[in-house]
PDB file of C-alpha atoms and ligand atoms in Angstrom:
ATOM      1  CA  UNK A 287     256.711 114.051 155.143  1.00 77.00           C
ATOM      2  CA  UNK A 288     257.375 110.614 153.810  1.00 94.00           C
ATOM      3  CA  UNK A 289     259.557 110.584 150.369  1.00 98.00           C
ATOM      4  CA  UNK A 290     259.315 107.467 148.394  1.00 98.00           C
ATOM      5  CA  UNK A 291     260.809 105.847 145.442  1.00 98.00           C
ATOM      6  CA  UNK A 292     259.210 102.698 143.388  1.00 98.00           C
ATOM      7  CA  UNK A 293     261.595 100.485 141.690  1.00 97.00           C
ATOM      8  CA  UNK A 294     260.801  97.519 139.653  1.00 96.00           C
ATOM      9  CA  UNK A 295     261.160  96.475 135.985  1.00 96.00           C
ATOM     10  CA  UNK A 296     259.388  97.716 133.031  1.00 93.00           C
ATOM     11  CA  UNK A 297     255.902  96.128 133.403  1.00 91.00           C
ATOM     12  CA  UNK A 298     256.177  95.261 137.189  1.00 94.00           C
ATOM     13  CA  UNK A 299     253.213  97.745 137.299  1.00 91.00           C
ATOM     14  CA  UNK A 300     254.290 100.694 138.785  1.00 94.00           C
ATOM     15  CA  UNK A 301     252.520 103.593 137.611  1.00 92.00           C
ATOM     16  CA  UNK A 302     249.075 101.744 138.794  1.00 91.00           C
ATOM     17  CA  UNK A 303     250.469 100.623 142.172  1.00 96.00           C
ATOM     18  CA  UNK A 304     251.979 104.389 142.257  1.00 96.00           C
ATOM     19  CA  UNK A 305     248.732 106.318 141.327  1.00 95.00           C
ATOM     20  CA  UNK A 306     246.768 104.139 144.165  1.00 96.00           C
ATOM     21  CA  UNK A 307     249.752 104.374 146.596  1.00 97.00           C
ATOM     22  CA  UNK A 308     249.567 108.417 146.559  1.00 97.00           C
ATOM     23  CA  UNK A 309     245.997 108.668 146.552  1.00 97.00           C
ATOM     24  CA  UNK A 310     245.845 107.104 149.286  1.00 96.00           C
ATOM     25  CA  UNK A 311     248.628 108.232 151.282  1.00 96.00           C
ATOM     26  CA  UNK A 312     248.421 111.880 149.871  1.00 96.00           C
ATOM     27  CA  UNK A 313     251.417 111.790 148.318  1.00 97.00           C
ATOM     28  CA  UNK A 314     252.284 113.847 144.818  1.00 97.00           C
ATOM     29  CA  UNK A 315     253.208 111.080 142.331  1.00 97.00           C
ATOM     30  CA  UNK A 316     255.866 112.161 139.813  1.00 97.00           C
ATOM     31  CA  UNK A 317     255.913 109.304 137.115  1.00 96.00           C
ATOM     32  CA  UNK A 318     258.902 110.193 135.260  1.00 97.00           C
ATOM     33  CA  UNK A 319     257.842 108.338 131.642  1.00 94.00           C
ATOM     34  CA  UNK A 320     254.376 109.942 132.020  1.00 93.00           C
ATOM     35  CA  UNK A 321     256.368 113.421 132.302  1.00 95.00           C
ATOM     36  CA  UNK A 322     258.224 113.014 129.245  1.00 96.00           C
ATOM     37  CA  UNK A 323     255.767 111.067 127.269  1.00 92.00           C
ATOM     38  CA  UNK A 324     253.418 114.176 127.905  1.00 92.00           C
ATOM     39  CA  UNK A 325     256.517 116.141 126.605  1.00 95.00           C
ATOM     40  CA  UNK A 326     257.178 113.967 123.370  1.00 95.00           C
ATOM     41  CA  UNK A 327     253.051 114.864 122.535  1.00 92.00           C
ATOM     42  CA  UNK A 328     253.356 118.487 123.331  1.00 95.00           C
ATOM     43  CA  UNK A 329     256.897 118.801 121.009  1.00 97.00           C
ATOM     44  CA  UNK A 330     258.871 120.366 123.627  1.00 96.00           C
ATOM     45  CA  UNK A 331     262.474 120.371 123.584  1.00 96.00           C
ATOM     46  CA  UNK A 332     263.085 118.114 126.056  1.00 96.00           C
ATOM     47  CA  UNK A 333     260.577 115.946 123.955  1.00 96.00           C
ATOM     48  CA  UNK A 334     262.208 116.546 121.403  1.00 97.00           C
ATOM     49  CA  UNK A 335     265.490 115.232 122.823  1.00 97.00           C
ATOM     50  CA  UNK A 336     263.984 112.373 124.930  1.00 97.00           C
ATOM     51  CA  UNK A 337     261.665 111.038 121.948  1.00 96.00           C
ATOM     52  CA  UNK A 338     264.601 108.534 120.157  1.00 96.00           C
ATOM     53  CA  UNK A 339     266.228 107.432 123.417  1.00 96.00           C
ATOM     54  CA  UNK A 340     262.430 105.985 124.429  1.00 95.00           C
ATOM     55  CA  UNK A 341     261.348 104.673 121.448  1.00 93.00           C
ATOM     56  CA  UNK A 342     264.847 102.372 121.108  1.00 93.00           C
ATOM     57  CA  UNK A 343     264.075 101.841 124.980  1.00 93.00           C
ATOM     58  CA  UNK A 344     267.503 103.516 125.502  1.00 95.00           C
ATOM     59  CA  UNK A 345     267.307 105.826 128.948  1.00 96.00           C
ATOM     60  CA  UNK A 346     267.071 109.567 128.734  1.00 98.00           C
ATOM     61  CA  UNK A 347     270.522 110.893 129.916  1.00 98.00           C
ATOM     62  CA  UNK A 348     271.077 111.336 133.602  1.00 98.00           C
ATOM     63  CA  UNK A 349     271.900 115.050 133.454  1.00 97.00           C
ATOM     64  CA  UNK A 350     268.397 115.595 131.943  1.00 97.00           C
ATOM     65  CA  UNK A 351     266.612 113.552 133.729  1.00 98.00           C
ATOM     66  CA  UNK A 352     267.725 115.092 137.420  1.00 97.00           C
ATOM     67  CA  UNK A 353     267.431 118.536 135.587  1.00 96.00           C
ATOM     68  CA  UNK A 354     263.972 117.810 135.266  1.00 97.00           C
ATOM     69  CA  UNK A 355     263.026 116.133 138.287  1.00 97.00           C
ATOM     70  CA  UNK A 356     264.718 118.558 140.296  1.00 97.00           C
ATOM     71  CA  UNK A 357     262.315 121.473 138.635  1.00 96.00           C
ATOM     72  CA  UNK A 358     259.382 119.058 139.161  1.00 96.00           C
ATOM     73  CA  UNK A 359     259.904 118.485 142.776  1.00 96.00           C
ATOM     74  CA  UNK A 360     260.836 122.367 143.490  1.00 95.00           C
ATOM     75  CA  UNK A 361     261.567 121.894 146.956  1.00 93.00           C
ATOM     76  CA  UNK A 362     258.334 119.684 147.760  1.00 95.00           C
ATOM     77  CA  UNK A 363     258.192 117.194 150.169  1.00 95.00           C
ATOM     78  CA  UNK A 364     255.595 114.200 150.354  1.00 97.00           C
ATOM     79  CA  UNK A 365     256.643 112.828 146.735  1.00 98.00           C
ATOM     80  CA  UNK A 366     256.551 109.305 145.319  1.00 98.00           C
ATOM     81  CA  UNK A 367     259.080 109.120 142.338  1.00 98.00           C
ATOM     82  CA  UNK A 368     257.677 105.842 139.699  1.00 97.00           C
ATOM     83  CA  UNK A 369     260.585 105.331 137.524  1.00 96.00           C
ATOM     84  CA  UNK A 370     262.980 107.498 138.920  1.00 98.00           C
ATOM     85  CA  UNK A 371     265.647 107.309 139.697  1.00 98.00           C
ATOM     86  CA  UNK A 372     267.160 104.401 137.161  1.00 98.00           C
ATOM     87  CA  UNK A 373     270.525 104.529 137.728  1.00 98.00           C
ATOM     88  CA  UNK A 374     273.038 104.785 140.400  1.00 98.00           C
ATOM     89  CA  UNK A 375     274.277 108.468 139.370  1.00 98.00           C
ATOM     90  CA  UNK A 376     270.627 109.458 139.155  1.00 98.00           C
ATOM     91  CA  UNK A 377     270.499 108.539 142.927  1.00 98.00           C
ATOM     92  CA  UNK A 378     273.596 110.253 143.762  1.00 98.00           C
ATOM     93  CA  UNK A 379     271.890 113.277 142.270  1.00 98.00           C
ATOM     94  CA  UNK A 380     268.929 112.764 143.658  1.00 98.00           C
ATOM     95  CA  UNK A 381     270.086 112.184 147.369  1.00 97.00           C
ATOM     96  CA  UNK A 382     271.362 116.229 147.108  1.00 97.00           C
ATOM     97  CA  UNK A 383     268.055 117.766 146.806  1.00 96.00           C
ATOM     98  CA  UNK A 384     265.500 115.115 148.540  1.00 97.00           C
ATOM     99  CA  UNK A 385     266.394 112.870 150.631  1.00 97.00           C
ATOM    100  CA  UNK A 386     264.493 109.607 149.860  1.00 98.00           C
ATOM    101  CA  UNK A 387     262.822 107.881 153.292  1.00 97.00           C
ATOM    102  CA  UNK A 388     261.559 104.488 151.623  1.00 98.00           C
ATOM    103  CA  UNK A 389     262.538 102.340 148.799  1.00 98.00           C
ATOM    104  CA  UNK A 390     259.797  99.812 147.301  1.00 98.00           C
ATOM    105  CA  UNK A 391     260.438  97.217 144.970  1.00 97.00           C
ATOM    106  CA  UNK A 392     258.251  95.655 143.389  1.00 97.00           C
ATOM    107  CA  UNK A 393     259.870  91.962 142.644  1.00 96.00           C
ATOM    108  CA  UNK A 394     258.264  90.515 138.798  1.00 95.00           C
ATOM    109  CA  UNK A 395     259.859  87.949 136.856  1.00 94.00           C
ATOM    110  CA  UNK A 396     261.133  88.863 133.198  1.00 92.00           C
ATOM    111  CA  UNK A 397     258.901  86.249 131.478  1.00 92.00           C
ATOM    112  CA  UNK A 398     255.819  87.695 133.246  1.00 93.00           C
ATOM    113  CA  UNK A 399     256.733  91.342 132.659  1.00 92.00           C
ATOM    114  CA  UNK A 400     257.126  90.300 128.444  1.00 91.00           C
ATOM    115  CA  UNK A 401     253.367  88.889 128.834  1.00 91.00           C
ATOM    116  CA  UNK A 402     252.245  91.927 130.560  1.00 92.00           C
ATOM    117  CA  UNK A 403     253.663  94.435 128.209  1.00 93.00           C
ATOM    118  CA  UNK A 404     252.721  92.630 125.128  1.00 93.00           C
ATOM    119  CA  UNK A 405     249.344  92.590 125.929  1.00 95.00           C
ATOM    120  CA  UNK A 406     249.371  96.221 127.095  1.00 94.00           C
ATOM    121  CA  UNK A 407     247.044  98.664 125.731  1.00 96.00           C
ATOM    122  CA  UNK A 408     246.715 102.880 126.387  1.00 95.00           C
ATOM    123  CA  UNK A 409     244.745 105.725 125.673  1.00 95.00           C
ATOM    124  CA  UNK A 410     246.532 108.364 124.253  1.00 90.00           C
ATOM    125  CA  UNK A 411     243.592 110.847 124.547  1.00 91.00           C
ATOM    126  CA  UNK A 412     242.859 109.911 128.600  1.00 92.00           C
ATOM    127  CA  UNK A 413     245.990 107.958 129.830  1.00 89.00           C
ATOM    128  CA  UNK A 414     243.879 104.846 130.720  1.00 92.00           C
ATOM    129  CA  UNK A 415     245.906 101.706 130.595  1.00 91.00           C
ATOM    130  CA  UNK A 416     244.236  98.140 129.680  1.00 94.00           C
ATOM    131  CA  UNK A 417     245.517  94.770 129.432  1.00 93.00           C
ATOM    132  CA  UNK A 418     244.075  92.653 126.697  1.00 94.00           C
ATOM    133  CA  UNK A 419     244.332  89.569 129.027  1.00 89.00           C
ATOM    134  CA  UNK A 420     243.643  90.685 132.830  1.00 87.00           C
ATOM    135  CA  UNK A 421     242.030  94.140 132.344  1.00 90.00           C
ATOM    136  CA  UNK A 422     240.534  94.015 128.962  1.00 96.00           C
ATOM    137  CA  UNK A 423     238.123  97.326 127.739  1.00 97.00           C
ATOM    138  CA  UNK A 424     234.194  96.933 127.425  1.00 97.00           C
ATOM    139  CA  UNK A 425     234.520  97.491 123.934  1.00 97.00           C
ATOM    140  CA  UNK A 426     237.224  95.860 121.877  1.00 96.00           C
ATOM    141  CA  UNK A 427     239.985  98.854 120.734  1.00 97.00           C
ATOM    142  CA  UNK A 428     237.746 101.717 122.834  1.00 98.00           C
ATOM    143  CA  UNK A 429     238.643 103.268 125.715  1.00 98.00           C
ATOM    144  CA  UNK A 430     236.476 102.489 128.670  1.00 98.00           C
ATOM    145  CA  UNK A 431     236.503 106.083 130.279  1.00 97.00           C
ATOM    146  CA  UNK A 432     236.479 108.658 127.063  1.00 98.00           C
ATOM    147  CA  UNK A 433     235.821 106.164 124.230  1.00 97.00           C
ATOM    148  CA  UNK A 434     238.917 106.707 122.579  1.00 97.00           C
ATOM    149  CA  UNK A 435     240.827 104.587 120.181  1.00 98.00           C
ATOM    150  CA  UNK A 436     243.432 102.067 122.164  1.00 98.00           C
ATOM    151  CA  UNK A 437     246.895 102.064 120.846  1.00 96.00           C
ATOM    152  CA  UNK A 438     250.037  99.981 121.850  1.00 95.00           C
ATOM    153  CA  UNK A 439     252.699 102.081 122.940  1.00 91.00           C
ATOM    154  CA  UNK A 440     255.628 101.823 120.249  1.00 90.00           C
ATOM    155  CA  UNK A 441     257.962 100.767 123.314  1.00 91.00           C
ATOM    156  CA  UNK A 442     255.589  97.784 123.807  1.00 94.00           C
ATOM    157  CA  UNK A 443     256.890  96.255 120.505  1.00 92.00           C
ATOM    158  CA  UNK A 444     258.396  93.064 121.518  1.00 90.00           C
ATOM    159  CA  UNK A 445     262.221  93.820 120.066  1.00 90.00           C
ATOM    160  CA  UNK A 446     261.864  97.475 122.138  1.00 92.00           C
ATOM    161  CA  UNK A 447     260.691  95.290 125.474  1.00 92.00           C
ATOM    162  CA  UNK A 448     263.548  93.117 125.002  1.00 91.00           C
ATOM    163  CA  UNK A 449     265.968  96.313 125.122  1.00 93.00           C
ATOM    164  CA  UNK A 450     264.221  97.786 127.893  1.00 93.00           C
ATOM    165  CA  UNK A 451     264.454  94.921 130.052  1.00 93.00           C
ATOM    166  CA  UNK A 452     268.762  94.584 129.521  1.00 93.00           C
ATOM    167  CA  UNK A 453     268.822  98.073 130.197  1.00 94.00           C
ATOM    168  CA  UNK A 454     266.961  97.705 133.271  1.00 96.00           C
ATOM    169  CA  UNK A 455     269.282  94.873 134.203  1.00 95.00           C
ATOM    170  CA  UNK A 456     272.220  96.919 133.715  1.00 97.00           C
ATOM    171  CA  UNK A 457     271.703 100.177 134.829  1.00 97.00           C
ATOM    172  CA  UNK A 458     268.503 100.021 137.366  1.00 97.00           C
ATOM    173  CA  UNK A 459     268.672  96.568 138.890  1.00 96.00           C
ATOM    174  CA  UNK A 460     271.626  97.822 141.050  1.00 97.00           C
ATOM    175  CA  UNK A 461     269.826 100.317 142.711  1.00 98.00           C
ATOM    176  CA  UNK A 462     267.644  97.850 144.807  1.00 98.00           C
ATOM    177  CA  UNK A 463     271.087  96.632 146.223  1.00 97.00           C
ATOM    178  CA  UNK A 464     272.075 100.557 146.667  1.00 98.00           C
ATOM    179  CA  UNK A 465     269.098 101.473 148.936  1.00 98.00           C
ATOM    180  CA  UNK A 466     268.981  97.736 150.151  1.00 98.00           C
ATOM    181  CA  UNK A 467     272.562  98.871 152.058  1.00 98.00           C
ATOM    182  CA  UNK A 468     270.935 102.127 153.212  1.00 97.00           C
ATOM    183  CA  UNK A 469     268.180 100.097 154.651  1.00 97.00           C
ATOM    184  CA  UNK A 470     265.198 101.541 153.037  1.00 97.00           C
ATOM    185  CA  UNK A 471     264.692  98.790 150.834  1.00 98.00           C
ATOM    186  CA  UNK A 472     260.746  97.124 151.334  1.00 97.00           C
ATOM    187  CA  UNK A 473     260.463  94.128 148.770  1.00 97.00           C
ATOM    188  CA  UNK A 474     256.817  93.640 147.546  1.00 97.00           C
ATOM    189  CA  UNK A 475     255.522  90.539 145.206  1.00 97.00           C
ATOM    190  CA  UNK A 476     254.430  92.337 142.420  1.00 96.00           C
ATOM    191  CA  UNK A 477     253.192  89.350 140.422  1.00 95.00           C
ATOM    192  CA  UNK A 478     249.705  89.546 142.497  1.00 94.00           C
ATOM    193  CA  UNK A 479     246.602  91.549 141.356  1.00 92.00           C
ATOM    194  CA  UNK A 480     246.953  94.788 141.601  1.00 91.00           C
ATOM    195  CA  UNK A 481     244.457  95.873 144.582  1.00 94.00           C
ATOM    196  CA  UNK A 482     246.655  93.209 146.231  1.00 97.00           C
ATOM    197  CA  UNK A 483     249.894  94.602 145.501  1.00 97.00           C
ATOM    198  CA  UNK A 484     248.467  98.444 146.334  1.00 97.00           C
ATOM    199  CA  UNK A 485     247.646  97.301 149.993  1.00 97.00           C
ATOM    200  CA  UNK A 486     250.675  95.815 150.931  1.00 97.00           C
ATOM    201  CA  UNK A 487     252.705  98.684 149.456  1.00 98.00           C
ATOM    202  CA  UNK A 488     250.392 101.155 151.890  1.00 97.00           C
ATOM    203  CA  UNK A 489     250.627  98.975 154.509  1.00 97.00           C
ATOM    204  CA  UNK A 490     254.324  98.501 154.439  1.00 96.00           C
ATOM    205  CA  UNK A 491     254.510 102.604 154.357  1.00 96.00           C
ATOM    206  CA  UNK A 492     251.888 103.753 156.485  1.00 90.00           C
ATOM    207  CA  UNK A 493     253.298 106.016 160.137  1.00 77.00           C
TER     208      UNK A 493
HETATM  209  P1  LIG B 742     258.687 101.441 131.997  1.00 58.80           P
HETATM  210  O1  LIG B 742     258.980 101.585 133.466  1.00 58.80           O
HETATM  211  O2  LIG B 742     257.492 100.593 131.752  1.00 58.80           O
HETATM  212  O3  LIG B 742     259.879 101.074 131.176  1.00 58.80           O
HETATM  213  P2  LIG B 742     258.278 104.325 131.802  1.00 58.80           P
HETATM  214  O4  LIG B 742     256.967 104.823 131.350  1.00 58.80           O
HETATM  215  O5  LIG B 742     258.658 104.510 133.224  1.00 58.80           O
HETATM  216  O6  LIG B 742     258.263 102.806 131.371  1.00 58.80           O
HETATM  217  O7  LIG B 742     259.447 104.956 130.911  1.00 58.80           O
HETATM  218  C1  LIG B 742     259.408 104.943 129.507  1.00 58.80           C
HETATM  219  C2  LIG B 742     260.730 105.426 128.940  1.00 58.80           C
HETATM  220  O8  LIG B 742     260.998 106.777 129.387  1.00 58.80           O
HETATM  221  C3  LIG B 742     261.973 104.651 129.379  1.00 58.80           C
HETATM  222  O9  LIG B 742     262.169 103.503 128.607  1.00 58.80           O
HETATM  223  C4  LIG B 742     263.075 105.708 129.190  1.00 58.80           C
HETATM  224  O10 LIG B 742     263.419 105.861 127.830  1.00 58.80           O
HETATM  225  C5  LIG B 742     262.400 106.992 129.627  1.00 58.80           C
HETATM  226  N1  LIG B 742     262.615 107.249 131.070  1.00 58.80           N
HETATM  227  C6  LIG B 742     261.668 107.275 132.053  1.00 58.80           C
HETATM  228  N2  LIG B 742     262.227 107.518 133.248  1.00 58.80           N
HETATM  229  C7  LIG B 742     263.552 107.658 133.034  1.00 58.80           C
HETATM  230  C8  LIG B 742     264.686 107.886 133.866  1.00 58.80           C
HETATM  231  N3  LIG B 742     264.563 108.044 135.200  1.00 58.80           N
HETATM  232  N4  LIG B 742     265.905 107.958 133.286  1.00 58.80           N
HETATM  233  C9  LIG B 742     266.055 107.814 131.973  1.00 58.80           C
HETATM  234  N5  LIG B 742     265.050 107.575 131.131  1.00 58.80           N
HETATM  235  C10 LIG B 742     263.811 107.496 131.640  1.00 58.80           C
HETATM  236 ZN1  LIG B 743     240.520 107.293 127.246  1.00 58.80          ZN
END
């Protein structure tokens, strides 16, 4: 079974391209903000703990981040990791309990990941995502699929985005070079609609 990992800057549109990617290639997708935004709701500890570091768009620490990928994964094989792992000793700790077969990155320019994420909306009650611009819901504020009320996520805000983005310069951006050496880097143009994006990303993986 095929492990894969999908890199790309906040906003390059990874947890769509991911959730597409594993349906179709029967793959378990682990998306590791989904995880602990799920825990933030819930109060867990680990929410608890992660809750500040995401909302200054600060990363979770890299001990508790493998600690809970590790338990996620529990010896599975067949997984797609979206947004994990983020930096270089999150790889190193990775590479000792799943070895990773492919590398996809999906390539978006800062000033079009901004637009995206300013104009991103969510569903807290269904996890839809919308986009006022390209993917706007029926109903202005409602979600499409369960009617509930859209929100921006509080890392959307413009001065969190910019912090995101510098962290993902520092401490993520050298991992494309990292598995670009190991060879298992596959670029992909993610500034393209997203049913074009999804293709190429199963193409480029498919046996
Ligand atoms: P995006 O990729 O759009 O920035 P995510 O939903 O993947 O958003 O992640 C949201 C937040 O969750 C991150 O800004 C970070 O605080 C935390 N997070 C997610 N994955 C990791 C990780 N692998 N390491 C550290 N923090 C993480
Ligand atoms: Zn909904």
């Amino acid at each position: 079974m095929t492990n894969v990992v999908l890199l790309g800057p906040p906003g390059a549109g990874k947890g769509t391209i991911a959730a597409r990617v594993a349906a179709e290639l029967d793959l378990l997708h682990l998306s590791t903000g989904d995880v602990l935004r799920d825990e933030v709701a819930r109060g867990t500890e680990l929410g608890q703990l992660a809750q500040g570091f995401m909302e200054r768009g600060e990363l979770v620490p890299d001990h508790v981040m493998l600690a809970m990928v590790r338990e996620r994964v529990n010896g599975r094989e067949g997984v797609l990791l979206d947004g994990f792992p983020r930096t270089l000793a999150q790889a190193e700790g990775l590479a000792r309990f799943l070895p990773v077969h492919a590398v996809v990155y999906l390539a978006v320019r800062k000033d079009e990941v901004v637009r995206r994420l300013g104009s991103r909306r969510v569903c807290p009650s269904c996890g839809a995502v919308y986009n006022l611009v390209t993917q706007p819901p029926e109903v202005p504020g409602r979600c499409d699929r369960c009617g509930g009320g859209l929100i921006q996520r509080a890392d959307d805000a413009p001065d969190v985005v910019a912090r995101r983005y510098e962290v993902y310069e520092r401490d993520s951006r050298p991992l494309v070079e990292h598995y670009a050496r190991q060879g298992k880097l596959i670029t992909v143009d993610g500034a393209r609609p997203p049913d074009v994006v999804a293709s190429d990303v199963i193409e480029a993986l498919r046996p």
